[in-house]
Structure formats: structure tokens, C-alpha cells
Amino acid sequence: LRCQLYRPQRAFHASAVLRRVSDEHKKEPSASSTQQFDSHPTDHQPEEEPQGPRPSYTGQGGQESEDYESEEQLQHRILTAALEFVPEHGWTAEAIAEGAKTLGLSVAAAGMFHNDGSELILHFVSQCNTKLSELLEQEQKLVQLGETEKKTTEQFLRDALEARLRMLIPYIEKWPQALSILLLPHNIPSSLSLLTSMIDDIWHYAGDQSTDFNWYTRRAVLTGIYNTTELVMMQDSSPDFEETWRFLENRVADAMNMGNTAKQVQSTGEALVQGLMGAAVTVSNAETSKALR
Amino acid sequence: AAAGLCPCRALLGGRRGALRALVRPARGLAAAKETHFGFQTVSEEEKGEKVYQVFENVAKKYDIMNDSMSLGIHRVWKDVLVHKMNPSPGTLLLDVAGGTGDIAFRFINYVRSIRERQLQQKLKHHQNLSWQEIADSYQKEAVKPLGDSQVVVCDINKEMLKVGRQKAQHLGYSEGLSWVVGNAEELPFDDDKFDVYTIAFGIRNVTHIDMALQEAYRVLKPGGRFLCLEFSQVTNPLLSRLYDLYSFQIIPVLGEIIAGDWKSYQYLVESIRRFPPQEEFKAMIEDAGFLKVDYQNLTSGIVAIHSGFKL
């Protein structure tokens, strides 16, 4: 068995590309909040990925290895750089190759990823979700500090979804391609988990504290609203996507009303049941009194 | 194109071997280190010479023998290798032990078709071009059909390169192709030069595999990719028995009938058995400094493609 920490030959290969983490800290202060594809964000956004690299990849054990970034972090850097080329090349290996070139790497580095561009899209979605969480967190802080008023649930949901969908605007032309790739069987687990964790996040910041069946219905409803609005946005050509936001407004309003209607149905049901009970009691009393006479 | 790449260190294996034959009796001191040549044990120097002779003998019939031994499946294996590489136009490829040029030709075809598709997509976006502009862009493409991609075929054996050059002429490949004589253990190229390094069915013939891997690491650019297509261990036990039977009973006979050389093909099948299995080879590649090393078995492990990145 090879002891992966002791590889004397590796010491000579001061990595050509993996940067020292200290450099990375200077340049990318927001890198720390990158989500993993399958993590569930909680209130405090814990870092799923350690900022330091795993020693087995980057050289001998001890001081040296802790200073270099891991391969995953390098991959994230490449994908982030590749996003710039998506409007031109689409969500493809070519965009990733161009991204690698800007980092000073060979175009062959794109071979680290799937040929169909899945990882690029998942990376982008994950990044957007993180940005949304940060936005909502900031808003919540402002509300707590009393600097802004607390929004109604309806308004909150509308604004959150609009903010999230607006992040697609720079890539809107190639987004249908991305959606179809996300639906490929091998991508469905990751894309679904990213979607559900985003919806979960939104409801959390909306102040949802339900522990009953409502938890599921709320998420299902909001997922439906998000997906349908996204599709509407794909073929919306109005200025600044006005039609889409109006569609969103209507759907959220419908969802709120549905909640009220459900309550009404429930109370009507209750009243009906009470009426029937009363009728039953009356009838049985009448029978009893008849029998006694 | 090759002149720009190598600081003139073309090594001629054959000549070196002949020189050594003169020097050897005079020395007699250092017991040469031993290695395997098929199932025989030979000194390391001898192995280099013997391998050279094997390929010198089979060079002319190399392609025909490949087809008959593998029933044409070697073409599929090589196609898979190039598809996995997925080269984009502008890629610089070094094909070591590339002899008769199979990988190089596939690379050129692939890059050409990608370039055509790119051009079509570009034209699609500019719907309102005039006929003149369209004609101009097609002309531009004709001047650079490969989009700056290049492949350097490097082999230690001059006979194999000769066959390769003839094939290239015959099939009409002229651009973006260079032929260089060189030893995989000591490549005549500068550091950080190539985007992709491939070695197809060649590395098991190298005397010092670790040196070849280190050279591969040296000449690749940061971010560059190492790809190795080689015979490996079969995973399925039943298939393994059939494969052994086929290798030892049928292939040398084919060698005798088609190429008139039983011994070379005996060496071939024995050298396959001597090559380390997938995981061990993966560890060797990691030792040379490559990261994200992985392998893909083809045909149940008869052949494996190992891939690593210089990061």
C-alpha cells in the first residue's frame, strides 16, 4: 500500500498551477462560501469544502501541503473563468477550454470535465444559489436592525424569485441548452438537489417554521412557481422581462389565495360536519322520545 | 515546425546501440541492471536494442498485423482515445512511439471536423453576410484548416517513422504534421511545450517507464494532459482464459504467416503480460507528478486508457 503522504518525488514538482491558498485569499474573498453540489445550506452557510487542500494530493505531509489549493478548488476557478465565454460558445467544453486559457493553463485542462458541459452549468447554478442566500441573509440583517420593514410573505417570495431569475439574464440565450442538459439522467440528482436546497433556503428566510405537512406543500408550490416562471422567461421578449415578472406576481398571488381557499374549505367542512352531527343528535332524540311515548 | 520545438537533440537509438556493442567487451566492470524482454531476462541495454530490432523487422507489416491480431478492433480503441482527448483547434499534440501515425492522423481528422463545425456556427450567426464575405471566410478557413493545431510524431525507430511518412503521403496528410526521431526516456524537446502527450501501445516497450513518465511531465504545459493507451489486465476471468489462449496460440502463428516473424510476436504477447496492471500503472503516473489520474478499461480490460493532468 502506498503511503500517500510520503512521495519524495513529488517534492520536486512544485505544482505548476495549484496556487498557494494565501494568494487565493487575497484575490477571492468570496470563494469561501462556494457550495458543494449536494450540500444543504443551513443558517450559517458552513463551508462544505475545506479551504486547505487534502495533503495526499499536493505533496509531502507537513507545512508545504497545507498552503496549496486542492484540485477541486482549481476546477472551481477554471469553471468560474469559463462562464465569461458561455455567451459565445454555449455551455460546452470549448467554453471551459477558453476559461482554462485565461488562467494560463493548456486547453487540454478542459479534459478534466465532462464533454457535455454539465459541470459548468451545475457550478453556475450553485454559484447563483449562493449569491441568493447571501442576498437574503443581508436583507434579514437589515430587517433585524430595523433599517427596513419586514415584507409580506407574498412580496418576499416575489422579490426572492425575481432576484434569482435575474441572475440568468446575461446567459439567457444559451439557458435553454443548459436546462436540457440539466435534465439528462446523470445530472438529475445534482440539479434536483440544488433546486430543492434553493427553495428550502427561500422559505427559511421567509420565516417558515412549519413542521407539519405544510412544509412539503409549501416547497412543492414554490418549486412549481419557479420552474414555470423560468420557462416563461425563456421565451419572453418584452423589455426587461416585464411579462415574466407579471406572470410571477400572478402565480404567487394564486398560491397565497390557494392557502386561503384551503382554510375556507376546511372551515366550511367543519361547519358541515357540525351541522350533520346536530341533525343526527336531533333525529336520535326524536326517536328516543317517540319510543318513550 | 519541429525545428522551432527541439533544441537539436535528436537521438538515434540504432547508432547508439551499435556503439555500445563495441564498447561493452572493453568494460566488463559494472554488472548491467537486468530487466525483462518478454519472458526472458536481459540487461537493460540489451532490451533497448532488442526492442529496436523487433520493430525494425515488423515495421512494414505493422498495420496489417494490427488489423489481423485484433480483428480490426485496434481502430476502435484508437478512435476512443482521440474522442476522449476531445482536442480543440490550436492544440499541440506530441505522439510518442507514434511510429506509423495512427493517432496523429485521427487527431488531424478530428480537429479538421471541429474547425468546420465552428466555421458553420459562426456563419449561422451572421445571417446577413454578403456572398463576398462568405466566400472570404471560406478562403480564410482553407488557409488554416487545422486552426493552428499541430502534431509531432516522435519515435525511436527510423523504420517505423519511414512507414508513417509514406502512409501520410499516400493518404494526403501534409499540414500540421512533423516526424522526429527521439527516445521517450530523453525527449528532444523543451519544457512546457505541448498541450497533450499520447503514447499508444508504446510504453510497455520502454526500458525505464518511470523516466518516460517524467519526460512526459516535463514537456507538457501546465494544465496539459497525459494519455496512454496500452494493453492491460483483463478483469473477467473467463475472458482472460480465452484471451491467453488466443494470445499464445494464435498470434505468433499469424506473425509467422503474415509477417514471417514468429519471435517478434512472441515478444509482443509476452511483453503485454509483463506490463503492470491498471492500478499499479496509475500509481506510477501519480509518482511522476500527474494529478487527477484515472483509467478507463476498454474491451473488459484488454486495453486501458490512462489519463493524467499536469497541474
Coordinates of C-alpha atoms in Angstrom, one line a residue:
Chain A
L1 CA 0.0 0.0 0.0
R2 CA 1.4 3.3 -0.9
C3 CA 1.6 5.8 1.9
Q4 CA 0.3 8.8 0.1
L5 CA 1.9 11.4 2.3
Y6 CA 5.4 10.4 1.6
R7 CA 6.2 10.8 -2.0
P8 CA 9.7 12.2 -2.2
Q9 CA 9.5 12.7 -6.0
R10 CA 6.5 15.0 -5.7
A11 CA 8.6 17.5 -3.8
F12 CA 10.4 18.3 -7.0
H13 CA 7.2 19.1 -8.7
A14 CA 6.3 22.4 -7.1
S15 CA 3.0 22.4 -8.6
A16 CA 2.9 24.4 -11.8
V17 CA -0.6 25.5 -11.3
L18 CA -2.1 24.9 -7.8
R19 CA -1.7 28.3 -6.1
R20 CA -0.8 28.9 -2.5
V21 CA -4.0 29.4 -0.6
S22 CA -2.7 32.7 0.7
D23 CA -2.7 34.1 -2.8
E24 CA -6.2 32.9 -3.2
H25 CA -7.4 34.7 -0.1
K26 CA -6.1 38.0 -1.4
K27 CA -7.9 37.7 -4.7
E28 CA -11.2 35.9 -3.9
P29 CA -12.7 36.8 -0.6
S30 CA -16.0 35.3 -1.6
A31 CA -14.5 31.9 -2.5
S32 CA -15.1 30.6 1.0
S33 CA -18.9 30.4 0.5
T34 CA -18.9 28.2 -2.6
Q35 CA -21.4 25.4 -2.1
Q36 CA -20.9 21.8 -3.0
F37 CA -23.4 20.4 -5.3
D38 CA -25.0 18.2 -2.8
S39 CA -24.9 20.2 0.4
H40 CA -27.9 21.6 2.2
P41 CA -27.3 25.2 3.3
T42 CA -28.2 25.9 6.8
D43 CA -28.4 29.3 8.6
H44 CA -24.7 29.8 8.9
Q45 CA -23.5 28.6 5.5
P46 CA -20.9 26.2 6.8
E47 CA -18.1 25.5 4.3
E48 CA -18.6 22.1 3.0
E49 CA -15.2 22.2 1.3
P50 CA -12.1 22.8 3.4
Q51 CA -10.2 25.8 2.4
G52 CA -6.9 23.9 2.9
P53 CA -6.1 21.1 0.5
R54 CA -6.0 17.5 1.3
P55 CA -2.4 16.6 1.9
S56 CA -2.5 13.5 -0.2
Y57 CA -2.8 15.4 -3.4
T58 CA -0.3 18.1 -3.1
G59 CA 2.9 16.7 -1.8
Q60 CA 4.6 15.7 1.4
G61 CA 2.9 16.0 4.7
G62 CA 3.5 18.9 6.9
Q63 CA 3.6 22.6 6.2
E64 CA 4.0 22.6 2.5
S65 CA 0.8 20.7 1.6
E66 CA -1.5 22.9 3.7
D67 CA -0.6 26.0 1.7
Y68 CA -1.7 24.8 -1.7
E69 CA -5.2 24.7 -3.1
S70 CA -6.7 21.4 -3.9
E71 CA -7.7 20.1 -7.3
E72 CA -11.4 20.9 -6.6
Q73 CA -10.6 24.5 -5.9
L74 CA -8.6 24.7 -9.2
Q75 CA -11.5 23.2 -11.0
H76 CA -13.9 25.8 -9.5
R77 CA -11.5 28.6 -10.6
I78 CA -11.5 27.2 -14.2
L79 CA -15.3 27.0 -14.3
T80 CA -15.7 30.5 -13.0
A81 CA -13.3 31.8 -15.6
A82 CA -15.2 29.8 -18.2
L83 CA -18.5 31.5 -17.5
E84 CA -17.3 34.5 -19.4
F85 CA -17.1 32.6 -22.6
V86 CA -20.6 31.0 -22.3
P87 CA -22.5 33.6 -24.3
E88 CA -20.2 33.0 -27.2
H89 CA -19.5 29.2 -27.1
G90 CA -22.5 28.0 -25.1
W91 CA -22.3 25.6 -22.2
T92 CA -19.6 23.4 -23.8
A93 CA -16.1 22.0 -23.4
E94 CA -14.9 24.9 -25.6
A95 CA -16.0 27.5 -23.1
I96 CA -14.2 25.6 -20.4
A97 CA -11.1 25.4 -22.6
E98 CA -11.2 29.1 -23.2
G99 CA -11.6 29.6 -19.4
A100 CA -8.6 27.5 -18.8
K101 CA -6.6 29.5 -21.3
T102 CA -7.2 32.7 -19.4
L103 CA -5.8 31.1 -16.2
G104 CA -2.6 30.3 -18.1
L105 CA -3.4 26.6 -18.5
S106 CA -3.3 24.5 -21.5
V107 CA -6.7 24.0 -23.3
A108 CA -6.3 20.3 -22.6
A109 CA -7.2 21.1 -19.0
A110 CA -10.9 21.1 -20.2
G111 CA -10.5 17.3 -20.4
M112 CA -10.9 17.2 -16.6
F113 CA -14.6 17.8 -17.1
H114 CA -17.4 16.0 -18.8
N115 CA -17.6 16.7 -22.5
D116 CA -21.2 17.9 -22.4
G117 CA -20.6 20.9 -20.1
S118 CA -22.6 19.6 -17.2
E119 CA -20.2 20.6 -14.5
L120 CA -20.1 24.2 -15.9
I121 CA -23.8 24.5 -15.6
L122 CA -24.0 22.9 -12.2
H123 CA -21.2 25.2 -11.0
F124 CA -23.1 28.2 -12.3
V125 CA -26.4 27.2 -10.6
S126 CA -24.6 26.6 -7.4
Q127 CA -22.9 30.0 -7.6
C128 CA -26.3 31.7 -8.2
N129 CA -27.9 29.9 -5.2
T130 CA -25.0 31.1 -3.0
K131 CA -25.4 34.6 -4.2
L132 CA -29.2 34.4 -3.5
S133 CA -28.6 33.1 0.0
E134 CA -26.2 36.0 0.7
L135 CA -28.7 38.5 -0.6
L136 CA -31.5 37.1 1.6
E137 CA -29.1 37.0 4.6
Q138 CA -28.3 40.6 4.2
E139 CA -31.9 41.6 3.9
Q140 CA -32.7 39.7 7.0
K141 CA -30.0 41.5 8.9
L142 CA -31.3 44.9 7.7
V143 CA -34.8 43.9 9.0
Q144 CA -33.4 42.8 12.3
L145 CA -31.5 46.1 12.7
G146 CA -34.8 47.8 12.0
E147 CA -33.5 49.6 8.9
T148 CA -36.1 48.2 6.6
E149 CA -39.6 47.0 7.1
K150 CA -40.5 43.3 7.1
K151 CA -42.1 42.4 3.8
T152 CA -45.3 40.3 3.5
T153 CA -44.7 36.7 2.6
E154 CA -46.1 37.4 -0.9
Q155 CA -43.8 40.3 -1.5
F156 CA -40.8 38.4 -0.1
L157 CA -41.3 35.4 -2.3
R158 CA -41.8 37.5 -5.4
D159 CA -38.6 39.5 -4.8
A160 CA -36.5 36.5 -4.0
L161 CA -37.6 34.6 -7.1
E162 CA -37.1 37.7 -9.2
A163 CA -33.6 38.3 -7.9
R164 CA -32.7 34.7 -8.6
L165 CA -34.1 34.7 -12.1
R166 CA -32.4 37.9 -13.0
M167 CA -29.1 36.2 -12.5
L168 CA -29.9 34.2 -15.6
I169 CA -30.2 37.3 -17.8
P170 CA -26.5 37.5 -19.1
Y171 CA -26.8 33.9 -20.2
I172 CA -30.4 33.8 -21.3
E173 CA -29.7 32.9 -24.9
K174 CA -27.9 29.7 -24.0
W175 CA -30.0 28.9 -21.0
P176 CA -32.5 26.6 -22.8
Q177 CA -29.5 24.5 -23.8
A178 CA -28.4 24.4 -20.1
L179 CA -31.9 23.4 -19.0
S180 CA -32.0 20.4 -21.3
I181 CA -28.5 19.3 -20.2
L182 CA -29.7 19.5 -16.5
L183 CA -32.5 17.1 -17.4
L184 CA -30.1 14.4 -18.6
P185 CA -30.4 11.3 -16.3
H186 CA -26.9 11.6 -15.0
N187 CA -27.4 15.2 -14.0
I188 CA -30.8 14.9 -12.4
P189 CA -29.7 14.0 -8.9
S190 CA -27.4 17.1 -8.7
S191 CA -29.7 19.5 -10.3
L192 CA -32.7 18.4 -8.3
S193 CA -30.8 18.7 -5.0
L194 CA -29.6 22.2 -6.0
L195 CA -33.1 23.2 -6.8
T196 CA -34.6 21.9 -3.6
S197 CA -32.0 23.4 -1.4
M198 CA -32.5 26.8 -3.0
I199 CA -36.3 26.6 -2.4
D200 CA -35.7 25.5 1.1
D201 CA -33.4 28.5 1.6
I202 CA -36.0 30.9 0.4
W203 CA -38.7 29.5 2.6
H204 CA -36.4 29.6 5.5
Y205 CA -35.7 33.3 5.1
A206 CA -39.4 33.9 4.5
G207 CA -39.9 32.8 8.1
D208 CA -41.4 29.4 7.5
Q209 CA -41.3 27.4 10.7
S210 CA -43.8 24.6 9.9
T211 CA -43.1 21.1 11.0
D212 CA -46.2 19.5 9.6
F213 CA -47.3 18.6 6.1
N214 CA -47.3 22.2 5.1
W215 CA -43.5 22.0 4.8
Y216 CA -43.9 19.8 1.8
T217 CA -46.8 21.6 0.2
R218 CA -45.0 25.0 0.5
R219 CA -41.9 23.7 -1.2
A220 CA -43.8 21.9 -3.9
V221 CA -45.8 25.0 -4.7
L222 CA -42.8 27.3 -4.8
T223 CA -40.8 24.9 -6.9
G224 CA -43.7 24.8 -9.4
I225 CA -43.8 28.6 -9.5
Y226 CA -40.0 28.9 -10.0
N227 CA -39.9 26.3 -12.8
T228 CA -42.9 27.7 -14.7
T229 CA -41.6 31.3 -14.4
E230 CA -38.2 30.2 -15.7
L231 CA -39.8 28.7 -18.8
V232 CA -41.8 31.8 -19.4
M233 CA -38.7 33.8 -19.1
M234 CA -37.0 31.7 -21.9
Q235 CA -39.4 33.0 -24.5
D236 CA -40.1 36.4 -23.1
S237 CA -39.1 39.2 -25.4
S238 CA -40.6 42.2 -23.5
P239 CA -38.3 45.0 -22.3
D240 CA -36.6 43.9 -19.1
F241 CA -38.8 40.8 -19.0
E242 CA -41.8 42.7 -17.7
E243 CA -44.1 39.9 -18.8
T244 CA -42.2 37.4 -16.7
W245 CA -42.4 39.5 -13.6
R246 CA -46.1 40.0 -14.1
F247 CA -46.6 36.2 -14.6
L248 CA -44.6 35.7 -11.4
E249 CA -46.8 38.1 -9.5
N250 CA -49.9 36.3 -10.6
R251 CA -48.6 32.9 -9.7
V252 CA -47.5 33.9 -6.2
A253 CA -50.9 35.6 -5.6
D254 CA -52.6 32.5 -6.7
A255 CA -50.6 30.4 -4.3
M256 CA -51.5 32.7 -1.5
N257 CA -55.1 32.6 -2.3
M258 CA -55.0 28.9 -2.5
G259 CA -53.9 28.9 1.1
N260 CA -56.9 31.0 2.0
T261 CA -59.3 28.9 -0.1
A262 CA -57.9 25.8 1.7
K263 CA -58.7 27.4 5.0
Q264 CA -62.2 28.3 3.8
V265 CA -62.8 24.8 2.6
Q266 CA -61.7 23.5 5.9
S267 CA -63.9 25.7 7.9
T268 CA -66.9 25.0 5.6
G269 CA -66.2 21.4 6.1
E270 CA -66.1 21.8 9.8
A271 CA -69.4 23.6 9.8
L272 CA -70.9 21.0 7.6
V273 CA -69.8 18.2 9.9
Q274 CA -71.2 20.0 12.9
G275 CA -74.5 20.5 11.1
L276 CA -74.7 16.8 10.3
M277 CA -73.8 15.9 13.9
G278 CA -76.6 18.2 15.2
A279 CA -79.0 16.7 12.8
A280 CA -78.1 13.2 13.9
V281 CA -78.5 14.1 17.6
T282 CA -81.9 15.7 16.8
V283 CA -83.0 12.6 15.0
S284 CA -81.9 10.2 17.7
N285 CA -83.6 12.4 20.4
A286 CA -86.8 12.4 18.4
E287 CA -86.6 8.6 18.2
T288 CA -86.0 8.2 21.9
S289 CA -88.9 10.5 22.8
K290 CA -91.1 8.6 20.4
A291 CA -90.1 5.3 22.0
L292 CA -90.8 6.7 25.4
R293 CA -94.4 7.9 24.5
Chain B
A1 CA 7.6 23.2 -37.3
A2 CA 9.6 20.8 -35.4
A3 CA 12.7 22.9 -35.7
G4 CA 11.0 25.5 -33.5
L5 CA 10.4 23.0 -30.8
C6 CA 13.6 21.0 -30.3
P7 CA 16.9 22.4 -29.3
C8 CA 18.5 19.8 -31.6
R9 CA 18.8 16.8 -29.6
A10 CA 17.7 14.1 -31.9
L11 CA 18.9 10.8 -30.6
L12 CA 19.4 7.9 -32.8
G13 CA 18.8 4.7 -30.9
G14 CA 20.2 2.4 -33.5
R15 CA 23.6 4.1 -33.7
R16 CA 23.9 4.2 -30.0
G17 CA 23.2 0.5 -29.8
A18 CA 26.0 -0.2 -32.3
L19 CA 28.5 1.9 -30.5
R20 CA 27.7 0.2 -27.2
A21 CA 28.3 -3.2 -28.8
L22 CA 31.9 -2.1 -29.5
V23 CA 32.4 -0.7 -26.0
R24 CA 30.9 -3.4 -24.0
P25 CA 33.6 -6.1 -24.1
A26 CA 36.2 -3.5 -23.1
R27 CA 34.3 -2.5 -19.9
G28 CA 33.3 -5.7 -18.2
L29 CA 33.1 -4.0 -14.8
A30 CA 29.6 -2.8 -13.9
A31 CA 27.1 -5.6 -13.9
A32 CA 24.4 -4.1 -16.1
K33 CA 21.0 -3.9 -14.4
E34 CA 18.6 -6.5 -15.5
T35 CA 15.1 -6.2 -16.9
H36 CA 12.6 -8.3 -18.8
F37 CA 12.3 -8.7 -22.5
G38 CA 9.0 -10.6 -22.8
F39 CA 9.5 -13.6 -20.5
Q40 CA 13.3 -13.5 -20.9
T41 CA 15.6 -11.7 -18.6
V42 CA 18.1 -9.4 -20.3
S43 CA 20.3 -6.4 -19.3
E44 CA 18.7 -3.0 -19.7
E45 CA 21.0 -2.1 -22.6
E46 CA 20.1 -5.3 -24.4
K47 CA 16.5 -4.6 -24.1
G48 CA 16.7 -1.3 -25.9
E49 CA 18.5 -3.0 -28.8
K50 CA 16.2 -6.0 -29.0
V51 CA 13.1 -3.8 -29.0
Y52 CA 14.6 -1.7 -31.7
Q53 CA 15.3 -4.8 -33.8
V54 CA 11.7 -6.1 -33.2
F55 CA 10.2 -3.0 -34.6
E56 CA 12.7 -2.7 -37.4
N57 CA 11.6 -6.2 -38.5
V58 CA 7.9 -5.6 -38.3
A59 CA 7.7 -2.0 -39.5
K60 CA 6.4 -2.8 -42.9
K61 CA 3.8 -5.2 -41.8
Y62 CA 2.9 -3.4 -38.6
D63 CA -0.5 -2.1 -39.7
I64 CA -1.6 -5.3 -41.3
M65 CA -0.6 -7.3 -38.3
N66 CA -2.5 -5.0 -36.0
D67 CA -5.6 -5.5 -38.1
S68 CA -5.4 -9.3 -38.1
M69 CA -4.4 -9.7 -34.5
S70 CA -7.0 -7.5 -33.0
L71 CA -9.6 -8.2 -35.8
G72 CA -9.7 -4.6 -36.6
I73 CA -10.7 -3.6 -33.0
H74 CA -7.5 -1.6 -32.6
R75 CA -9.0 1.1 -34.8
V76 CA -11.9 1.4 -32.3
W77 CA -9.5 1.7 -29.4
K78 CA -7.6 4.5 -31.1
D79 CA -10.8 6.3 -32.0
V80 CA -11.9 6.2 -28.4
L81 CA -8.5 7.6 -27.4
V82 CA -8.9 10.6 -29.7
H83 CA -12.5 11.2 -28.7
K84 CA -11.6 11.1 -25.1
M85 CA -8.9 13.7 -25.8
N86 CA -11.5 15.9 -27.5
P87 CA -8.9 18.2 -28.9
S88 CA -9.9 21.8 -29.8
P89 CA -8.3 23.6 -32.7
G90 CA -5.0 25.1 -31.6
T91 CA -3.9 22.0 -29.6
L92 CA -0.3 20.9 -29.8
L93 CA 0.0 17.2 -29.6
L94 CA 3.1 15.1 -29.1
D95 CA 2.5 11.5 -30.1
V96 CA 5.4 9.4 -28.7
A97 CA 6.1 5.9 -30.1
G98 CA 3.7 7.1 -32.8
G99 CA 5.5 5.2 -35.5
T100 CA 3.1 4.7 -38.3
G101 CA 1.0 7.7 -37.4
D102 CA -2.4 6.2 -36.5
I103 CA -3.1 8.6 -33.6
A104 CA -1.7 11.6 -35.5
F105 CA -4.0 11.0 -38.5
R106 CA -7.0 10.6 -36.3
F107 CA -6.1 13.8 -34.4
I108 CA -5.9 15.7 -37.6
N109 CA -9.3 14.4 -38.9
Y110 CA -10.9 15.3 -35.6
V111 CA -9.6 18.8 -35.4
R112 CA -10.5 19.4 -39.0
S113 CA -14.1 18.5 -38.5
I114 CA -14.4 20.5 -35.3
R115 CA -13.0 23.5 -37.2
E116 CA -15.6 23.1 -40.0
R117 CA -18.4 22.9 -37.5
Q118 CA -17.1 26.1 -35.7
L119 CA -17.0 27.9 -39.0
Q120 CA -20.5 26.8 -39.9
Q121 CA -21.8 28.0 -36.5
K122 CA -20.1 31.4 -37.0
L123 CA -21.7 31.8 -40.4
K124 CA -25.1 30.9 -38.9
H125 CA -24.8 33.8 -36.5
H126 CA -24.1 36.2 -39.2
Q127 CA -27.2 35.8 -41.3
N128 CA -26.8 39.0 -43.2
L129 CA -23.4 38.4 -44.8
S130 CA -22.9 39.2 -48.4
W131 CA -21.8 36.4 -50.8
Q132 CA -18.4 38.1 -50.9
E133 CA -18.0 37.9 -47.2
I134 CA -19.0 34.2 -47.1
A135 CA -16.5 33.4 -49.9
D136 CA -13.8 35.3 -48.0
S137 CA -14.4 33.3 -44.8
Y138 CA -14.2 30.0 -46.6
Q139 CA -11.0 31.1 -48.1
K140 CA -9.6 32.0 -44.7
E141 CA -10.6 28.6 -43.5
A142 CA -8.9 26.9 -46.4
V143 CA -5.6 28.6 -45.4
K144 CA -5.9 27.4 -41.8
P145 CA -7.9 24.2 -42.0
L146 CA -6.5 23.0 -38.7
G147 CA -6.6 26.2 -36.9
D148 CA -3.0 26.2 -35.7
S149 CA -3.2 22.6 -34.4
Q150 CA -0.1 20.6 -34.8
V151 CA 1.1 17.1 -34.1
V152 CA 4.6 15.9 -33.6
V153 CA 5.2 12.2 -34.1
C154 CA 8.2 11.0 -32.2
D155 CA 9.6 7.5 -32.4
I156 CA 12.9 5.9 -31.6
N157 CA 12.8 3.7 -34.6
K158 CA 13.5 5.2 -38.0
E159 CA 11.9 2.3 -39.9
M160 CA 8.6 2.9 -38.2
L161 CA 8.8 6.7 -39.0
K162 CA 9.6 5.9 -42.6
V163 CA 6.5 3.8 -42.9
G164 CA 4.5 6.5 -41.2
R165 CA 5.7 9.2 -43.6
Q166 CA 4.9 7.1 -46.6
K167 CA 1.4 6.5 -45.2
A168 CA 0.9 10.2 -44.7
Q169 CA 1.9 11.0 -48.2
H170 CA -0.4 8.2 -49.5
L171 CA -3.4 9.4 -47.5
G172 CA -2.8 13.0 -48.3
Y173 CA -1.8 14.4 -44.9
S174 CA 0.7 17.2 -45.3
E175 CA -0.1 20.1 -42.9
G176 CA 0.4 20.2 -39.2
L177 CA 2.5 17.0 -39.1
S178 CA 6.1 16.6 -38.1
W179 CA 8.2 13.5 -37.7
V180 CA 11.0 13.4 -35.2
V181 CA 13.3 10.6 -34.1
G182 CA 13.6 10.5 -30.3
N183 CA 13.8 8.4 -27.2
A184 CA 10.9 8.5 -24.9
E185 CA 13.3 8.4 -21.9
E186 CA 15.0 11.5 -23.2
L187 CA 12.8 13.7 -25.4
P188 CA 14.5 16.2 -27.7
F189 CA 12.0 18.9 -26.8
D190 CA 11.9 21.9 -24.4
D191 CA 10.0 22.1 -21.2
D192 CA 6.3 23.1 -21.1
K193 CA 5.7 22.8 -24.8
F194 CA 2.8 20.5 -25.5
D195 CA -0.9 20.5 -24.7
V196 CA -1.3 16.7 -25.0
Y197 CA 1.1 13.9 -24.8
T198 CA -0.1 10.5 -26.1
I199 CA 1.6 7.2 -26.2
A200 CA -0.3 4.4 -27.8
F201 CA 0.9 0.8 -27.4
G202 CA 4.4 2.1 -26.9
I203 CA 5.1 2.5 -23.2
R204 CA 5.5 -1.2 -22.4
N205 CA 8.4 -1.3 -24.8
V206 CA 10.3 1.4 -22.9
T207 CA 13.1 0.2 -20.7
H208 CA 12.6 2.8 -17.9
I209 CA 8.9 3.6 -17.8
D210 CA 9.3 6.0 -14.9
M211 CA 11.8 8.1 -16.9
A212 CA 9.4 8.2 -19.8
L213 CA 6.6 9.4 -17.5
Q214 CA 8.9 12.1 -16.1
E215 CA 9.8 13.2 -19.5
A216 CA 6.1 13.4 -20.3
Y217 CA 5.6 15.6 -17.3
R218 CA 8.5 17.8 -18.3
V219 CA 7.4 18.6 -21.9
L220 CA 3.7 19.2 -21.1
K221 CA 2.4 22.7 -20.5
P222 CA 0.8 23.4 -17.1
G223 CA -2.7 22.1 -17.5
G224 CA -1.5 19.6 -20.1
R225 CA -2.8 16.1 -20.4
F226 CA -1.1 12.8 -20.5
L227 CA -2.9 10.0 -22.3
C228 CA -1.7 6.4 -22.5
L229 CA -3.4 3.6 -24.5
E230 CA -1.9 0.3 -23.5
F231 CA -2.7 -3.4 -23.1
S232 CA -3.7 -4.2 -19.6
Q233 CA -5.1 -6.8 -17.3
V234 CA -8.4 -8.4 -18.2
T235 CA -10.9 -8.2 -15.4
N236 CA -13.2 -11.1 -16.4
P237 CA -11.7 -14.5 -15.6
L238 CA -13.4 -16.4 -18.4
L239 CA -12.4 -13.8 -21.0
S240 CA -8.9 -13.9 -19.5
R241 CA -8.6 -17.6 -20.3
L242 CA -9.8 -17.2 -23.8
Y243 CA -7.5 -14.1 -24.3
D244 CA -4.5 -16.1 -23.1
L245 CA -5.3 -18.9 -25.4
Y246 CA -5.7 -16.6 -28.3
S247 CA -2.5 -14.6 -27.5
F248 CA -0.2 -17.5 -27.1
Q249 CA -1.5 -20.0 -29.6
I250 CA -2.8 -17.8 -32.5
I251 CA -0.9 -14.5 -32.6
P252 CA 2.6 -15.9 -33.0
V253 CA 1.3 -18.2 -35.8
L254 CA -0.3 -15.2 -37.5
G255 CA 3.0 -13.4 -37.1
E256 CA 4.8 -16.2 -38.9
I257 CA 2.3 -16.4 -41.7
I258 CA 1.7 -12.8 -42.4
A259 CA 5.0 -11.1 -41.3
G260 CA 7.3 -14.1 -41.4
D261 CA 8.4 -13.4 -37.9
W262 CA 7.3 -15.6 -35.1
K263 CA 9.7 -14.3 -32.5
S264 CA 8.7 -10.7 -32.7
Y265 CA 5.1 -11.6 -32.0
Q266 CA 6.0 -13.9 -29.2
Y267 CA 7.8 -10.9 -27.7
L268 CA 4.7 -8.8 -28.2
V269 CA 2.3 -11.1 -26.3
E270 CA 4.9 -11.7 -23.5
S271 CA 5.5 -8.0 -23.1
I272 CA 1.8 -7.5 -22.6
R273 CA 1.8 -9.9 -19.7
R274 CA 4.8 -8.2 -18.1
F275 CA 3.2 -4.7 -18.1
P276 CA 1.9 -3.6 -14.7
P277 CA -1.9 -3.8 -14.2
Q278 CA -4.2 -0.7 -14.2
E279 CA -3.9 0.4 -10.6
E280 CA -0.2 -0.1 -10.4
F281 CA 0.4 1.9 -13.6
K282 CA -1.9 4.6 -12.2
A283 CA 0.3 4.8 -9.2
M284 CA 3.4 5.1 -11.4
I285 CA 1.8 8.0 -13.2
E286 CA 0.9 9.8 -10.0
D287 CA 4.5 9.3 -8.9
A288 CA 5.7 11.3 -11.9
G289 CA 3.7 14.2 -10.6
F290 CA 0.4 14.0 -12.5
L291 CA -2.8 14.7 -10.8
K292 CA -6.4 13.6 -11.4
V293 CA -5.1 10.3 -12.7
D294 CA -7.7 7.9 -13.9
Y295 CA -8.2 5.0 -16.2
Q296 CA -10.9 3.6 -18.5
N297 CA -11.0 -0.1 -19.4
L298 CA -11.8 -1.0 -23.0
T299 CA -13.0 -4.4 -24.1
S300 CA -13.1 -5.7 -20.5
G301 CA -9.6 -4.6 -19.7
I302 CA -7.7 -6.0 -22.7
V303 CA -6.8 -2.4 -23.2
A304 CA -6.9 0.6 -20.8
I305 CA -6.6 4.3 -21.3
H306 CA -4.8 6.1 -18.5
S307 CA -5.2 9.9 -18.2
G308 CA -3.4 12.4 -16.0
F309 CA -3.0 16.2 -15.8
K310 CA 0.0 18.3 -15.1
L311 CA -1.5 20.7 -12.5

